[in-house]
mmCIF file of C-alpha atoms in Angstrom:
data_model
loop_
_atom_site.group_PDB
_atom_site.id
_atom_site.type_symbol
_atom_site.label_atom_id
_atom_site.label_comp_id
_atom_site.label_asym_id
_atom_site.label_seq_id
_atom_site.Cartn_x
_atom_site.Cartn_y
_atom_site.Cartn_z
ATOM 1 C CA MET O 241 -77.982 -40.131 -63.458
ATOM 2 C CA ASN O 242 -81.562 -40.609 -62.378
ATOM 3 C CA ARG O 243 -83.248 -38.878 -59.471
ATOM 4 C CA TYR O 244 -82.868 -41.744 -56.974
ATOM 5 C CA LYS O 245 -79.206 -42.263 -57.703
ATOM 6 C CA LYS O 246 -78.599 -38.551 -57.226
ATOM 7 C CA LYS O 247 -80.498 -38.647 -53.938
ATOM 8 C CA ARG O 248 -78.441 -41.600 -52.733
ATOM 9 C CA LEU O 249 -75.218 -39.874 -53.822
ATOM 10 C CA TYR O 250 -75.997 -36.823 -51.672
ATOM 11 C CA LEU O 251 -77.263 -38.965 -48.801
ATOM 12 C CA PHE O 252 -74.115 -41.043 -48.529
ATOM 13 C CA LEU O 253 -71.817 -38.064 -49.093
ATOM 14 C CA ALA O 254 -73.627 -36.376 -46.196
ATOM 15 C CA ILE O 255 -73.324 -39.471 -43.987
ATOM 16 C CA PHE O 256 -69.606 -39.628 -44.727
ATOM 17 C CA ALA O 257 -69.156 -35.906 -44.018
ATOM 18 C CA ILE O 258 -70.964 -36.179 -40.679
ATOM 19 C CA ALA O 259 -68.904 -39.222 -39.676
ATOM 20 C CA ALA O 260 -65.685 -37.437 -40.658
ATOM 21 C CA LEU O 261 -66.707 -34.399 -38.606
ATOM 22 C CA ALA O 262 -67.468 -36.628 -35.611
ATOM 23 C CA ALA O 263 -64.062 -38.298 -35.939
ATOM 24 C CA PHE O 264 -62.373 -34.905 -36.164
ATOM 25 C CA LEU O 265 -64.082 -33.657 -32.997
ATOM 26 C CA LEU O 266 -63.273 -36.866 -31.153
ATOM 27 C CA ILE O 267 -59.609 -36.610 -32.130
ATOM 28 C CA ASN O 268 -59.523 -32.993 -30.954
ATOM 29 C CA VAL O 269 -60.855 -33.994 -27.538
ATOM 30 C CA ILE O 270 -58.339 -36.836 -27.234
ATOM 31 C CA ASN O 271 -55.539 -34.456 -28.237
ATOM 32 C CA GLN O 272 -56.355 -32.068 -25.419
ATOM 33 C CA SER O 273 -56.684 -34.617 -22.655
ATOM 34 C CA ALA O 274 -53.975 -37.184 -23.267
ATOM 35 C CA ALA O 275 -50.427 -36.935 -24.500
ATOM 36 C CA PHE O 276 -48.298 -39.907 -25.389
ATOM 37 C CA LEU O 277 -45.465 -38.103 -23.646
ATOM 38 C CA TYR O 278 -44.195 -34.824 -22.214
ATOM 39 C CA THR O 279 -41.059 -32.971 -23.227
ATOM 40 C CA PRO O 280 -38.566 -31.800 -20.585
ATOM 41 C CA SER O 281 -39.945 -28.261 -21.115
ATOM 42 C CA ASP O 282 -43.478 -29.490 -20.304
ATOM 43 C CA ILE O 283 -42.210 -31.095 -17.086
ATOM 44 C CA LEU O 284 -40.288 -28.007 -15.917
ATOM 45 C CA LYS O 285 -43.162 -25.651 -16.747
ATOM 46 C CA GLY O 286 -45.930 -27.928 -15.506
ATOM 47 C CA SER O 287 -46.991 -28.836 -12.009
ATOM 48 C CA PHE O 288 -46.133 -32.494 -11.636
ATOM 49 C CA ASN O 289 -46.133 -32.784 -7.844
ATOM 50 C CA ASN O 290 -47.626 -36.216 -7.494
ATOM 51 C CA GLN O 291 -44.681 -38.552 -7.059
ATOM 52 C CA ASN O 292 -46.756 -41.626 -7.741
ATOM 53 C CA GLN O 293 -47.926 -40.390 -11.124
ATOM 54 C CA LYS O 294 -46.320 -42.221 -14.026
ATOM 55 C CA LEU O 295 -44.944 -39.895 -16.654
ATOM 56 C CA ARG O 296 -43.531 -40.389 -20.087
ATOM 57 C CA VAL O 297 -40.778 -38.014 -21.073
ATOM 58 C CA GLY O 298 -39.342 -37.872 -24.555
ATOM 59 C CA GLY O 299 -36.468 -36.070 -26.212
ATOM 60 C CA LEU O 300 -32.920 -36.676 -27.320
ATOM 61 C CA VAL O 301 -30.215 -38.372 -25.272
ATOM 62 C CA LYS O 302 -27.854 -35.459 -24.612
ATOM 63 C CA PRO O 303 -24.399 -36.362 -25.968
ATOM 64 C CA ASN O 304 -21.740 -36.985 -23.292
ATOM 65 C CA SER O 305 -24.331 -36.911 -20.517
ATOM 66 C CA LEU O 306 -24.095 -40.608 -19.637
ATOM 67 C CA GLN O 307 -22.912 -41.372 -16.079
ATOM 68 C CA TYR O 308 -21.621 -44.869 -15.396
ATOM 69 C CA ASN O 309 -21.147 -46.761 -12.137
ATOM 70 C CA ALA O 310 -18.106 -48.900 -11.264
ATOM 71 C CA GLN O 311 -19.551 -51.875 -13.148
ATOM 72 C CA GLY O 312 -19.947 -49.818 -16.299
ATOM 73 C CA MET O 313 -23.737 -49.664 -16.031
ATOM 74 C CA ILE O 314 -25.458 -46.423 -16.939
ATOM 75 C CA GLU O 315 -26.761 -44.693 -13.796
ATOM 76 C CA ARG O 316 -27.991 -41.427 -15.248
ATOM 77 C CA PHE O 317 -28.388 -39.677 -18.558
ATOM 78 C CA VAL O 318 -29.867 -36.354 -19.612
ATOM 79 C CA ILE O 319 -32.898 -35.994 -21.877
ATOM 80 C CA THR O 320 -32.997 -32.734 -23.787
ATOM 81 C CA ASP O 321 -35.520 -31.072 -26.087
ATOM 82 C CA LEU O 322 -32.839 -28.518 -27.023
ATOM 83 C CA GLU O 323 -34.498 -25.922 -24.751
ATOM 84 C CA HIS O 324 -34.682 -27.631 -21.389
ATOM 85 C CA GLU O 325 -33.306 -30.849 -20.032
ATOM 86 C CA ILE O 326 -34.132 -33.367 -17.366
ATOM 87 C CA THR O 327 -32.105 -36.189 -15.856
ATOM 88 C CA ALA O 328 -33.222 -39.796 -16.109
ATOM 89 C CA ASN O 329 -32.155 -41.835 -13.079
ATOM 90 C CA THR O 330 -31.553 -45.468 -14.091
ATOM 91 C CA ILE O 331 -29.765 -46.734 -10.953
ATOM 92 C CA ASN O 332 -32.539 -49.185 -10.173
ATOM 93 C CA TYR O 333 -33.558 -49.836 -13.790
ATOM 94 C CA GLN O 334 -33.649 -53.594 -14.390
ATOM 95 C CA GLY O 335 -35.147 -53.747 -17.878
ATOM 96 C CA ASN O 336 -33.615 -53.952 -21.312
ATOM 97 C CA TRP O 337 -31.714 -51.186 -23.002
ATOM 98 C CA PRO O 338 -33.099 -51.021 -26.538
ATOM 99 C CA SER O 339 -30.595 -51.411 -29.381
ATOM 100 C CA LEU O 340 -31.400 -47.961 -30.722
ATOM 101 C CA PHE O 341 -30.563 -46.192 -27.429
ATOM 102 C CA LYS O 342 -27.783 -43.868 -28.559
ATOM 103 C CA GLN O 343 -26.382 -40.459 -27.687
ATOM 104 C CA GLY O 344 -28.006 -37.732 -29.735
ATOM 105 C CA LYS O 345 -30.906 -40.018 -30.686
ATOM 106 C CA GLY O 346 -34.566 -40.052 -29.710
ATOM 107 C CA VAL O 347 -35.577 -41.664 -26.424
ATOM 108 C CA VAL O 348 -38.754 -42.026 -24.368
ATOM 109 C CA VAL O 349 -38.583 -42.946 -20.688
ATOM 110 C CA GLU O 350 -41.424 -43.850 -18.366
ATOM 111 C CA GLY O 351 -41.166 -43.305 -14.633
ATOM 112 C CA THR O 352 -41.977 -41.066 -11.698
ATOM 113 C CA LEU O 353 -40.632 -37.633 -10.837
ATOM 114 C CA SER O 354 -38.383 -37.608 -7.756
ATOM 115 C CA PRO O 355 -38.158 -34.643 -5.327
ATOM 116 C CA GLN O 356 -34.745 -33.901 -6.856
ATOM 117 C CA GLY O 357 -36.404 -33.475 -10.219
ATOM 118 C CA GLU O 358 -35.088 -36.676 -11.742
ATOM 119 C CA ILE O 359 -37.179 -39.224 -13.585
ATOM 120 C CA ILE O 360 -36.890 -42.507 -11.684
ATOM 121 C CA THR O 361 -36.959 -44.655 -14.799
ATOM 122 C CA THR O 362 -38.982 -47.842 -15.072
ATOM 123 C CA LEU O 363 -39.084 -48.186 -18.866
ATOM 124 C CA ILE O 364 -36.777 -47.024 -21.648
ATOM 125 C CA LEU O 365 -37.950 -46.860 -25.268
ATOM 126 C CA ALA O 366 -35.797 -45.755 -28.188
ATOM 127 C CA LYS O 367 -37.179 -43.969 -31.222
ATOM 128 C CA HIS O 368 -35.872 -44.616 -34.701
ATOM 129 C CA ASP O 369 -35.860 -41.712 -37.127
ATOM 130 C CA GLU O 370 -36.756 -41.773 -40.809
ATOM 131 C CA ASN O 371 -33.164 -42.172 -42.038
ATOM 132 C CA TYR O 372 -31.973 -45.481 -43.418
ATOM 133 C CA ILE O 373 -28.248 -45.559 -44.177
ATOM 134 C CA PRO O 374 -26.250 -48.676 -45.105
ATOM 135 C CA ALA O 375 -23.509 -49.560 -42.626
ATOM 136 C CA SER O 376 -20.907 -49.604 -45.414
ATOM 137 C CA VAL O 377 -21.680 -46.029 -46.489
ATOM 138 C CA LYS O 378 -20.541 -44.724 -43.105
ATOM 139 C CA LYS O 379 -17.172 -46.439 -43.489
ATOM 140 C CA GLN O 380 -16.683 -45.064 -47.009
ATOM 141 C CA MET O 381 -17.609 -41.558 -45.933
ATOM 142 C CA GLU O 382 -15.341 -41.682 -42.897
ATOM 143 C CA GLU O 383 -12.461 -42.655 -45.163
ATOM 144 C CA LYS O 384 -13.194 -39.657 -47.360
ATOM 145 C CA GLY O 385 -13.638 -37.456 -44.303
ATOM 146 C CA LEU O 386 -17.202 -36.574 -45.260
ATOM 147 C CA TRP O 387 -18.994 -38.118 -42.279
ATOM 148 C CA ARG O 388 -20.813 -35.538 -40.179
ATOM 149 C CA GLY O 389 -22.255 -37.746 -37.478
ATOM 150 C CA GLN O 390 -25.360 -39.855 -37.500
ATOM 151 C CA ASP O 391 -27.791 -37.064 -38.228
ATOM 152 C CA GLY O 392 -27.229 -37.439 -41.944
ATOM 153 C CA PRO O 393 -24.530 -37.911 -44.523
ATOM 154 C CA MET P 9 -75.419 -57.064 -63.843
ATOM 155 C CA ILE P 10 -75.020 -60.362 -65.690
ATOM 156 C CA GLN P 11 -73.186 -58.614 -68.510
ATOM 157 C CA ASN P 12 -70.787 -56.968 -66.078
ATOM 158 C CA VAL P 13 -70.116 -60.181 -64.202
ATOM 159 C CA THR P 14 -69.485 -62.119 -67.408
ATOM 160 C CA ARG P 15 -67.076 -59.459 -68.578
ATOM 161 C CA LEU P 16 -65.337 -59.487 -65.179
ATOM 162 C CA ARG P 17 -64.976 -63.270 -65.243
ATOM 163 C CA ARG P 18 -63.609 -63.282 -68.769
ATOM 164 C CA TRP P 19 -61.125 -60.549 -67.878
ATOM 165 C CA ILE P 20 -59.979 -62.398 -64.753
ATOM 166 C CA ASN P 21 -59.414 -65.637 -66.674
ATOM 167 C CA LEU P 22 -57.269 -63.712 -69.121
ATOM 168 C CA VAL P 23 -55.122 -61.830 -66.567
ATOM 169 C CA LEU P 24 -54.880 -64.260 -63.640
ATOM 170 C CA PRO P 25 -52.174 -66.689 -64.914
ATOM 171 C CA TRP P 26 -49.900 -63.832 -66.014
ATOM 172 C CA ALA P 27 -50.355 -61.974 -62.748
ATOM 173 C CA ALA P 28 -49.585 -65.153 -60.789
ATOM 174 C CA VAL P 29 -46.318 -65.686 -62.685
ATOM 175 C CA LEU P 30 -45.398 -62.015 -62.215
ATOM 176 C CA ALA P 31 -46.103 -62.188 -58.458
ATOM 177 C CA VAL P 32 -43.819 -65.210 -58.026
ATOM 178 C CA ILE P 33 -41.026 -63.561 -60.044
ATOM 179 C CA LEU P 34 -41.288 -60.289 -58.109
ATOM 180 C CA LEU P 35 -41.372 -62.091 -54.747
ATOM 181 C CA CYS P 36 -38.242 -64.069 -55.679
ATOM 182 C CA ILE P 37 -36.327 -61.013 -56.904
ATOM 183 C CA GLY P 38 -37.438 -58.781 -54.029
ATOM 184 C CA GLY P 39 -36.906 -61.494 -51.418
ATOM 185 C CA TYR P 40 -33.380 -62.317 -52.559
ATOM 186 C CA TRP P 41 -32.430 -58.671 -53.063
ATOM 187 C CA GLY P 42 -33.827 -57.615 -49.704
ATOM 188 C CA LEU P 43 -32.803 -60.539 -47.534
ATOM 189 C CA VAL P 44 -29.414 -61.355 -49.095
ATOM 190 C CA LEU P 45 -28.010 -58.652 -51.389
ATOM 191 C CA SER P 46 -29.048 -55.432 -49.643
ATOM 192 C CA PRO P 47 -26.801 -54.035 -46.891
ATOM 193 C CA ALA P 48 -27.280 -53.867 -43.127
ATOM 194 C CA ASP P 49 -28.397 -50.554 -41.620
ATOM 195 C CA ILE P 50 -25.997 -48.298 -39.773
ATOM 196 C CA GLU P 51 -28.043 -48.457 -36.559
ATOM 197 C CA GLN P 52 -30.463 -51.341 -36.844
ATOM 198 C CA GLY P 53 -27.949 -53.801 -38.294
ATOM 199 C CA GLU P 54 -29.513 -56.861 -39.950
ATOM 200 C CA THR P 55 -32.844 -56.156 -38.248
ATOM 201 C CA VAL P 56 -33.578 -53.594 -40.965
ATOM 202 C CA ARG P 57 -34.498 -56.467 -43.309
ATOM 203 C CA ILE P 58 -37.903 -56.817 -41.680
ATOM 204 C CA ILE P 59 -38.772 -53.641 -43.603
ATOM 205 C CA TYR P 60 -39.117 -55.742 -46.790
ATOM 206 C CA ILE P 61 -42.161 -57.492 -45.302
ATOM 207 C CA HIS P 62 -43.407 -54.850 -42.888
ATOM 208 C CA VAL P 63 -43.673 -51.810 -45.169
ATOM 209 C CA PRO P 64 -45.209 -53.611 -48.186
ATOM 210 C CA ALA P 65 -47.742 -55.389 -45.947
ATOM 211 C CA ALA P 66 -48.677 -52.174 -44.138
ATOM 212 C CA SER P 67 -48.863 -49.895 -47.176
ATOM 213 C CA ILE P 68 -50.673 -52.322 -49.488
ATOM 214 C CA GLY P 69 -52.966 -53.316 -46.599
ATOM 215 C CA LEU P 70 -53.892 -49.654 -46.218
ATOM 216 C CA LEU P 71 -54.329 -49.141 -49.979
ATOM 217 C CA ILE P 72 -56.630 -52.182 -50.099
ATOM 218 C CA TYR P 73 -58.774 -50.550 -47.443
ATOM 219 C CA ALA P 74 -58.900 -47.241 -49.339
ATOM 220 C CA MET P 75 -60.168 -49.159 -52.365
ATOM 221 C CA ILE P 76 -62.697 -51.056 -50.241
ATOM 222 C CA ALA P 77 -64.058 -47.794 -48.832
ATOM 223 C CA VAL P 78 -64.513 -46.376 -52.351
ATOM 224 C CA GLN P 79 -66.232 -49.579 -53.457
ATOM 225 C CA GLY P 80 -68.558 -49.402 -50.482
ATOM 226 C CA PHE P 81 -69.554 -45.912 -51.553
ATOM 227 C CA VAL P 82 -69.990 -46.990 -55.208
ATOM 228 C CA PHE P 83 -72.167 -49.902 -54.121
ATOM 229 C CA LEU P 84 -74.361 -47.713 -51.906
ATOM 230 C CA VAL P 85 -74.973 -45.070 -54.581
ATOM 231 C CA TRP P 86 -75.019 -47.072 -57.825
ATOM 232 C CA ARG P 87 -76.095 -50.444 -56.359
ATOM 233 C CA ALA P 88 -73.615 -52.236 -58.616
ATOM 234 C CA PRO P 89 -73.409 -55.872 -57.452
ATOM 235 C CA VAL P 90 -69.898 -56.114 -58.918
ATOM 236 C CA ALA P 91 -68.695 -53.536 -56.370
ATOM 237 C CA ASP P 92 -70.110 -55.659 -53.540
ATOM 238 C CA ILE P 93 -68.402 -58.801 -54.827
ATOM 239 C CA MET P 94 -65.049 -57.057 -55.259
ATOM 240 C CA LEU P 95 -65.324 -55.488 -51.798
ATOM 241 C CA GLN P 96 -66.183 -58.796 -50.175
ATOM 242 C CA ALA P 97 -63.328 -60.552 -51.974
ATOM 243 C CA ALA P 98 -60.693 -58.042 -50.848
ATOM 244 C CA LEU P 99 -61.580 -58.074 -47.113
ATOM 245 C CA PRO P 100 -59.683 -61.144 -45.815
ATOM 246 C CA ILE P 101 -56.604 -60.349 -47.901
ATOM 247 C CA GLY P 102 -56.431 -56.836 -46.480
ATOM 248 C CA ALA P 103 -56.940 -58.230 -42.981
ATOM 249 C CA ILE P 104 -54.024 -60.651 -43.407
ATOM 250 C CA TYR P 105 -51.743 -57.922 -44.825
ATOM 251 C CA THR P 106 -52.560 -55.654 -41.884
ATOM 252 C CA PHE P 107 -52.010 -58.488 -39.417
ATOM 253 C CA LEU P 108 -48.616 -59.174 -41.040
ATOM 254 C CA ALA P 109 -47.695 -55.496 -40.637
ATOM 255 C CA LEU P 110 -48.671 -55.539 -36.945
ATOM 256 C CA ALA P 111 -46.851 -58.815 -36.255
ATOM 257 C CA THR P 112 -43.600 -57.905 -38.044
ATOM 258 C CA GLY P 113 -43.648 -54.441 -36.484
ATOM 259 C CA SER P 114 -43.970 -56.009 -33.065
ATOM 260 C CA LEU P 115 -41.050 -58.380 -33.727
ATOM 261 C CA TRP P 116 -38.914 -55.395 -34.764
ATOM 262 C CA GLY P 117 -40.122 -53.189 -31.922
ATOM 263 C CA LYS P 118 -38.971 -55.467 -29.092
ATOM 264 C CA PRO P 119 -35.229 -55.365 -29.840
ATOM 265 C CA MET P 120 -35.160 -51.853 -31.385
ATOM 266 C CA TRP P 121 -37.584 -49.794 -29.290
ATOM 267 C CA GLY P 122 -37.560 -52.006 -26.225
ATOM 268 C CA ALA P 123 -41.279 -52.815 -26.402
ATOM 269 C CA TRP P 124 -43.472 -55.255 -28.339
ATOM 270 C CA TRP P 125 -46.273 -52.719 -28.427
ATOM 271 C CA VAL P 126 -46.898 -49.080 -27.511
ATOM 272 C CA TRP P 127 -50.211 -47.246 -27.710
ATOM 273 C CA ASP P 128 -49.026 -44.502 -30.019
ATOM 274 C CA ALA P 129 -51.220 -43.048 -32.777
ATOM 275 C CA ARG P 130 -49.744 -45.045 -35.684
ATOM 276 C CA LEU P 131 -49.937 -48.416 -33.966
ATOM 277 C CA THR P 132 -53.372 -47.809 -32.488
ATOM 278 C CA SER P 133 -54.912 -46.574 -35.752
ATOM 279 C CA THR P 134 -53.454 -49.588 -37.585
ATOM 280 C CA LEU P 135 -54.927 -51.910 -34.960
ATOM 281 C CA ILE P 136 -58.283 -50.192 -35.563
ATOM 282 C CA LEU P 137 -57.831 -50.886 -39.296
ATOM 283 C CA PHE P 138 -57.364 -54.583 -38.517
ATOM 284 C CA PHE P 139 -60.522 -54.618 -36.373
ATOM 285 C CA LEU P 140 -62.403 -52.747 -39.124
ATOM 286 C CA TYR P 141 -61.522 -55.496 -41.590
ATOM 287 C CA LEU P 142 -62.713 -58.156 -39.138
ATOM 288 C CA GLY P 143 -65.825 -56.140 -38.252
ATOM 289 C CA ILE P 144 -66.917 -55.731 -41.876
ATOM 290 C CA MET P 145 -66.340 -59.453 -42.510
ATOM 291 C CA ILE P 146 -68.431 -60.390 -39.478
ATOM 292 C CA LEU P 147 -71.166 -57.902 -40.417
ATOM 293 C CA ARG P 148 -71.208 -59.305 -43.952
ATOM 294 C CA ARG P 149 -71.956 -62.767 -42.571
ATOM 295 C CA SER P 150 -74.442 -61.867 -39.848
ATOM 296 C CA PHE P 151 -77.441 -61.226 -42.109
ATOM 297 C CA GLU P 152 -79.690 -63.826 -43.665
ATOM 298 C CA ASP P 153 -80.799 -61.272 -46.259
ATOM 299 C CA GLN P 154 -77.941 -60.836 -48.745
ATOM 300 C CA GLU P 155 -79.114 -57.384 -49.866
ATOM 301 C CA MET P 156 -79.118 -56.187 -46.267
ATOM 302 C CA ALA P 157 -75.685 -57.749 -45.628
ATOM 303 C CA ALA P 158 -74.197 -56.061 -48.676
ATOM 304 C CA LYS P 159 -75.633 -52.624 -47.830
ATOM 305 C CA SER P 160 -74.668 -52.609 -44.157
ATOM 306 C CA SER P 161 -71.124 -53.827 -44.751
ATOM 307 C CA ALA P 162 -70.697 -51.295 -47.568
ATOM 308 C CA LEU P 163 -71.801 -48.511 -45.207
ATOM 309 C CA LEU P 164 -69.351 -49.586 -42.488
ATOM 310 C CA ALA P 165 -66.590 -49.927 -45.105
ATOM 311 C CA MET P 166 -67.263 -46.410 -46.392
ATOM 312 C CA ILE P 167 -67.299 -44.779 -42.945
ATOM 313 C CA GLY P 168 -64.150 -46.679 -41.968
ATOM 314 C CA GLY P 169 -62.414 -44.834 -44.812
ATOM 315 C CA ILE P 170 -61.981 -41.943 -42.377
ATOM 316 C CA ASN P 171 -59.278 -44.026 -40.711
ATOM 317 C CA VAL P 172 -57.129 -44.134 -43.868
ATOM 318 C CA PRO P 173 -55.750 -40.542 -43.733
ATOM 319 C CA ILE P 174 -55.510 -40.838 -39.942
ATOM 320 C CA ILE P 175 -53.125 -43.793 -40.318
ATOM 321 C CA LYS P 176 -51.095 -42.139 -43.073
ATOM 322 C CA PHE P 177 -50.642 -38.808 -41.262
ATOM 323 C CA SER P 178 -50.631 -40.070 -37.640
ATOM 324 C CA VAL P 179 -46.842 -39.821 -37.573
ATOM 325 C CA ASP P 180 -47.024 -36.114 -38.528
ATOM 326 C CA TRP P 181 -50.039 -35.062 -36.455
ATOM 327 C CA TRP P 182 -48.955 -36.600 -33.156
ATOM 328 C CA PHE P 183 -45.797 -37.625 -31.420
ATOM 329 C CA THR P 184 -45.465 -41.311 -32.198
ATOM 330 C CA LEU P 185 -42.770 -43.774 -31.288
ATOM 331 C CA HIS P 186 -43.182 -45.039 -34.837
ATOM 332 C CA GLN P 187 -40.815 -43.294 -37.234
ATOM 333 C CA PRO P 188 -42.199 -40.790 -39.761
ATOM 334 C CA ALA P 189 -42.525 -41.581 -43.460
ATOM 335 C CA SER P 190 -39.256 -42.275 -45.294
ATOM 336 C CA ILE P 191 -40.394 -42.702 -48.902
ATOM 337 C CA LEU P 192 -43.342 -40.371 -49.553
ATOM 338 C CA ARG P 193 -42.019 -37.089 -48.189
ATOM 339 C CA LEU P 194 -42.209 -33.543 -49.483
ATOM 340 C CA ASP P 195 -38.449 -33.048 -49.015
ATOM 341 C CA GLY P 196 -37.481 -36.250 -50.798
ATOM 342 C CA SER P 197 -36.885 -39.803 -49.651
ATOM 343 C CA THR P 198 -34.655 -40.336 -46.610
ATOM 344 C CA ILE P 199 -33.975 -43.971 -47.314
ATOM 345 C CA HIS P 200 -30.793 -44.927 -49.120
ATOM 346 C CA ASN P 201 -31.262 -46.385 -52.611
ATOM 347 C CA SER P 202 -29.703 -49.718 -51.602
ATOM 348 C CA PHE P 203 -32.720 -50.199 -49.287
ATOM 349 C CA LEU P 204 -35.242 -48.349 -51.449
ATOM 350 C CA TYR P 205 -34.964 -50.411 -54.649
ATOM 351 C CA PRO P 206 -35.515 -53.866 -53.111
ATOM 352 C CA LEU P 207 -38.291 -52.310 -51.008
ATOM 353 C CA LEU P 208 -40.056 -50.988 -54.109
ATOM 354 C CA VAL P 209 -39.777 -54.428 -55.751
ATOM 355 C CA MET P 210 -41.313 -56.031 -52.649
ATOM 356 C CA MET P 211 -44.119 -53.472 -52.644
ATOM 357 C CA ALA P 212 -44.841 -54.300 -56.295
ATOM 358 C CA ALA P 213 -44.712 -57.991 -55.358
ATOM 359 C CA PHE P 214 -47.207 -57.565 -52.496
ATOM 360 C CA ALA P 215 -49.498 -55.509 -54.746
ATOM 361 C CA THR P 216 -49.393 -58.144 -57.514
ATOM 362 C CA LEU P 217 -49.902 -60.935 -54.991
ATOM 363 C CA PHE P 218 -52.951 -59.078 -53.728
ATOM 364 C CA LEU P 219 -54.368 -58.816 -57.263
ATOM 365 C CA VAL P 220 -53.850 -62.569 -57.770
ATOM 366 C CA LEU P 221 -55.504 -63.562 -54.479
ATOM 367 C CA TRP P 222 -58.264 -61.028 -55.095
ATOM 368 C CA MET P 223 -59.093 -62.437 -58.544
ATOM 369 C CA VAL P 224 -59.137 -65.983 -57.168
ATOM 370 C CA ARG P 225 -61.488 -64.863 -54.381
ATOM 371 C CA ILE P 226 -63.781 -63.050 -56.844
ATOM 372 C CA LYS P 227 -64.008 -66.215 -58.957
ATOM 373 C CA THR P 228 -64.789 -68.274 -55.852
ATOM 374 C CA ILE P 229 -67.526 -65.893 -54.732
ATOM 375 C CA LEU P 230 -69.098 -65.878 -58.212
ATOM 376 C CA LEU P 231 -69.074 -69.680 -58.293
ATOM 377 C CA SER P 232 -70.519 -70.049 -54.804
ATOM 378 C CA ARG P 233 -73.319 -67.598 -55.666
ATOM 379 C CA ARG P 234 -74.095 -69.624 -58.777
ATOM 380 C CA LEU P 235 -74.127 -72.752 -56.655
ATOM 381 C CA ASP P 236 -76.591 -71.143 -54.237
ATOM 382 C CA ASN P 237 -78.851 -70.151 -57.121
ATOM 383 C CA LEU P 238 -78.758 -73.634 -58.670
ATOM 384 C CA TYR P 239 -79.504 -75.176 -55.296
ATOM 385 C CA ARG P 240 -82.444 -72.848 -54.784
ATOM 386 C CA LEU P 241 -83.770 -73.587 -58.266
ATOM 387 C CA SER P 242 -83.525 -77.349 -57.872
ATOM 388 C CA HIS P 243 -85.271 -77.048 -54.517
ATOM 389 C CA GLN P 244 -88.114 -75.059 -56.042
ATOM 390 C CA ASN P 245 -88.535 -77.552 -58.870
ATOM 391 C CA ARG P 246 -88.858 -80.461 -56.455
ATOM 392 C CA ILE P 247 -91.719 -78.698 -54.701
#
């Protein structure tokens, strides 16, 4: 390798290192100032007094926490992060219920915090996990009595 | 330079027809296996089948960029014109793969998540990848001086390489609505084999298809450069 090539090698390695450092610092700043969502624990510990502030709360849909009205529509459900929980109020929710909204599964709701400490929900998003299981496997495992719920075979 | 290019062209002419046949075969096998033979998912139902386009497009689109970033670096340090040609040829293919990943993900997201788009780390960093592809292509074309165009686009391509690990690990570093990795995991794959095998075939198909399109693009760029040179020569002779 001649002298100029060597010089260029170090130059561009240095440029790349500086750019990577800049990206790292930028990401750190973004991490501290903005969260995609809060957990129920964050909400209960934090000071979210502004009732007009839109929040995103994520966690699992607590099993058997769904409350229905006379028409069979869901009015409330509980979001848990396995330490703390918070109730999502969906009485006035007009939007879609995503297909993956299921008890015990990941959910993200967007809304405002009511004085009663409920999230008045304006948007419901479901999160899919990394498990892909064929529908037929569940049936086979149930027949053999091996099925242990949707968290894994 | 001329030696390298001649060797490259000879090699492409040898490999291209075989690769094209292989790509068609793999696409047929993977397509039929994924869309017809493979089962429905326990939660997503038939919607899971979008994975056979989405994951290959996203992962190969990202791999193409990783290769482009390395080639940008090679071009800047060693000034090998072949690296510039290969980089330039791969850009639009990577852009289309990434666009396919974004579009299919959006189509899946609406019924499954309840949203066409969310600004989480995985989706946002992939959108940045798409804009990077477009940005390098535009930069490549915005210079009259070809040397300048090649150097500046190589530099942007190299620096954009920082985005590659960010995309890959975004699902581990931040909370994302996008699911974490299912195939490349330390604790083993979490995707059932009846989905995994057709998916791997489709990934091989997308990779082979990329190689085919890439070789065709390299040939086209070599020919158009030769055309430019001939044109310039004939112009000079007339004067």
